[in-house]
Amino acid sequence: DSSDNIPGVKGIGAKTAVKLLDEFGDLETIYASLEGIKGAARKKLEAGQAEARHSQYLAQIHLDVPMAVEVDQCKLDSFEVKAVQPLLEQLELRQFLKTLPRLQQVFSGQPADSTAPDSLSNALLAAPGDDDIWFFSADDTEASEMVREAAIAPQVIDSAAALADLVNTLKAHRNPDQPVAWDTETTALEPRDAKLVGLGCCWGPDPEAIAYIPLHHEQGHCLPQAEVLAALRPILESADYPKVLQNAKFDRLMLKAQGIELAGVVFDTMLASYVLNPEASHNLTDLALRHLNLSVQSYSDLVPRGKTIAYLDIGQVAQYCGEDVHTTFLLVEPLRQSLGELPEIQHLLEAIELPLEPVLADMEYCGIRIDTDYLQGLSKTLGADLAAIEQQAYRDAGAEFNLGSPKQLSELLFDTLGLDKRKSRKTKTGYSTDAATLEKLQGDHPVIDAVVEYRTLAKLKSTYVDALPNLVRPDTGRVHTDFNQAITATGRLSSSNPNLQNIPIRTEFSRKIRAAFVPQAGWQLVAADYSQIELRILAHLSQEPVLVEAYQTGEDVHRLTARLLFDREEITTDERRLGKIINFGVIYGMGATRF
């Protein structure tokens, strides 16, 4: 195990090692039988004999260590859930947290009744008491699954009559205090590429108040999607029927791709968790454990690798989706209770985050147009520029080398050219040539400037100029990013797949990249931005005299900070940029070492 500095024999992997041990029994016999081992394995074993014996020594468990207590005294007989769970959450031991609900029933330290099946889930003796102490045997190797107040048995809606009954049931639920929970099961995360495998809903706390509608399973009887959506459209598209979802934007986009404009979302459990505690995890599994002490099966545990949920049996998916919508329904009460204790946070959710969600969904679905012909031309120009910079680097260095190879560059700078190694740091392959090192070396040799320029342009070319055209959907001619509403601890939006909030702007070439984002014919792109809104809020809340005066007199706050930082009146553009970094960095928790 290289992570524990146990090297093993180079070139002998787990499969070969197991095969050798199966054949010869132990390491001593393997090396005593080298003549009978043919091919590359023998050569590798011969070359790595010292490492093999050293690894065996490092990995050996010593059984003769004196113990101050008997093994039986180490047996755990009980623990307090209310004490353990917060600690595990604080330590972010999420996998461990998931196992806690599996011990929800009380186990005896005695062997199970011989008449009962072997499975511990059928050998439960009693429910936990009010003190939330769980007892279990150290010999128990199979834990029981979490048992809800009653077993979940979702109705599988597989006939027109059952669908009509469900619609009538749902039409009776218009109470915003108990919104109906909805969930979609799909074959993909991209709405335009996904099939709607099924729909789930829950309209009450009772496990019987759950339904699942199969639409596109690979096997089993499914209802026609057009028929189902036509029946549900008056409910799904009406604000008269309050709804709650976990990450409503995802389901909204999936339904939008199928021609349904979702309305009436009055609560989103993910967003509620986010405004209450931005730094916590907001997935349904963790929310169920944190607020309901329920274990919810995850998608990755259910769906085999390389398959979609459509591959699974309808009953399996009905159970999985049913648990999700039931959990989402049950989460509304504890989350609303927590929000009620924090009126300002509740206002933030209701006035900003919830109304923003459908706006972001529309932005994602619409996407932004990119001029791919322009980028292809820019790529050719940039390729010629890089070739010219490369030739200039060869002339400056007096030799040809691979500008993209850190190892060759390290040898050139510190061995051939003899630059100051104290400005770098030692790595496994030589001295580092990272950006920080090159910045320290600038001015020491002309080749440094060429290398820096080459790296900068090469990164821009590969990351944006060449990559963006490949992300344009052929059917829309646009790039469709994901706007993440519940990720950053600061409350800001983030963007991914691709990150469109990180398009460079400072250099002339960066602005050429931004020119590739264009409106459709006859339209215009309009930019609007608050002027230093965070710093204005900081001035208002802190009433710091210098900051307040700067805003009252219209002074450039970033230039002011730079003047204070460098202790001089004349400030360059780059120095102002450092002042800006300090201003915003302080607000968002940047420590002294970051500067």
PDB file of N, CA, C and O in Angstrom, residues 275 343-355:
ATOM      1  N   VAL A 275     -29.847  27.609   3.322  1.00  0.00           N
ATOM      2  CA  VAL A 275     -29.898  28.911   3.993  1.00  0.00           C
ATOM      3  C   VAL A 275     -29.717  28.753   5.510  1.00  0.00           C
ATOM      4  O   VAL A 275     -29.231  29.670   6.172  1.00  0.00           O
ATOM      5  N   PRO A 343     -36.318  34.340  11.636  1.00  0.00           N
ATOM      6  CA  PRO A 343     -37.170  35.044  10.665  1.00  0.00           C
ATOM      7  C   PRO A 343     -36.415  35.627   9.476  1.00  0.00           C
ATOM      8  O   PRO A 343     -36.919  35.594   8.343  1.00  0.00           O
ATOM      9  N   GLU A 344     -35.211  36.151   9.702  1.00  0.00           N
ATOM     10  CA  GLU A 344     -34.460  36.742   8.598  1.00  0.00           C
ATOM     11  C   GLU A 344     -34.029  35.674   7.590  1.00  0.00           C
ATOM     12  O   GLU A 344     -34.027  35.922   6.372  1.00  0.00           O
ATOM     13  N   ILE A 345     -33.658  34.493   8.095  1.00  0.00           N
ATOM     14  CA  ILE A 345     -33.262  33.400   7.209  1.00  0.00           C
ATOM     15  C   ILE A 345     -34.485  32.874   6.458  1.00  0.00           C
ATOM     16  O   ILE A 345     -34.406  32.545   5.266  1.00  0.00           O
ATOM     17  N   GLN A 346     -35.604  32.816   7.145  1.00  0.00           N
ATOM     18  CA  GLN A 346     -36.839  32.388   6.489  1.00  0.00           C
ATOM     19  C   GLN A 346     -37.209  33.353   5.357  1.00  0.00           C
ATOM     20  O   GLN A 346     -37.609  32.931   4.271  1.00  0.00           O
ATOM     21  N   HIS A 347     -37.035  34.650   5.604  1.00  0.00           N
ATOM     22  CA  HIS A 347     -37.306  35.651   4.570  1.00  0.00           C
ATOM     23  C   HIS A 347     -36.354  35.473   3.390  1.00  0.00           C
ATOM     24  O   HIS A 347     -36.757  35.612   2.223  1.00  0.00           O
ATOM     25  N   LEU A 348     -35.106  35.177   3.682  1.00  0.00           N
ATOM     26  CA  LEU A 348     -34.116  34.948   2.631  1.00  0.00           C
ATOM     27  C   LEU A 348     -34.560  33.802   1.722  1.00  0.00           C
ATOM     28  O   LEU A 348     -34.479  33.902   0.488  1.00  0.00           O
ATOM     29  N   LEU A 349     -35.042  32.716   2.316  1.00  0.00           N
ATOM     30  CA  LEU A 349     -35.508  31.586   1.521  1.00  0.00           C
ATOM     31  C   LEU A 349     -36.726  31.955   0.689  1.00  0.00           C
ATOM     32  O   LEU A 349     -36.766  31.711  -0.527  1.00  0.00           O
ATOM     33  N   GLU A 350     -37.709  32.558   1.330  1.00  0.00           N
ATOM     34  CA  GLU A 350     -38.994  32.792   0.675  1.00  0.00           C
ATOM     35  C   GLU A 350     -38.955  33.942  -0.323  1.00  0.00           C
ATOM     36  O   GLU A 350     -39.643  33.899  -1.355  1.00  0.00           O
ATOM     37  N   ALA A 351     -38.145  34.985  -0.032  1.00  0.00           N
ATOM     38  CA  ALA A 351     -38.141  36.175  -0.889  1.00  0.00           C
ATOM     39  C   ALA A 351     -37.060  36.143  -1.963  1.00  0.00           C
ATOM     40  O   ALA A 351     -37.186  36.846  -2.973  1.00  0.00           O
ATOM     41  N   ILE A 352     -36.007  35.364  -1.743  1.00  0.00           N
ATOM     42  CA  ILE A 352     -34.892  35.385  -2.695  1.00  0.00           C
ATOM     43  C   ILE A 352     -34.608  34.016  -3.304  1.00  0.00           C
ATOM     44  O   ILE A 352     -34.674  33.837  -4.520  1.00  0.00           O
ATOM     45  N   GLU A 353     -34.300  33.022  -2.466  1.00  0.00           N
ATOM     46  CA  GLU A 353     -33.831  31.742  -2.991  1.00  0.00           C
ATOM     47  C   GLU A 353     -34.908  30.981  -3.757  1.00  0.00           C
ATOM     48  O   GLU A 353     -34.660  30.480  -4.856  1.00  0.00           O
ATOM     49  N   LEU A 354     -36.106  30.880  -3.196  1.00  0.00           N
ATOM     50  CA  LEU A 354     -37.166  30.148  -3.898  1.00  0.00           C
ATOM     51  C   LEU A 354     -37.582  30.835  -5.204  1.00  0.00           C
ATOM     52  O   LEU A 354     -37.700  30.170  -6.242  1.00  0.00           O
ATOM     53  N   PRO A 355     -37.785  32.157  -5.222  1.00  0.00           N
ATOM     54  CA  PRO A 355     -38.109  32.802  -6.507  1.00  0.00           C
ATOM     55  C   PRO A 355     -36.972  32.738  -7.524  1.00  0.00           C
ATOM     56  O   PRO A 355     -37.215  32.790  -8.735  1.00  0.00           O
TER      57      PRO A 355
END
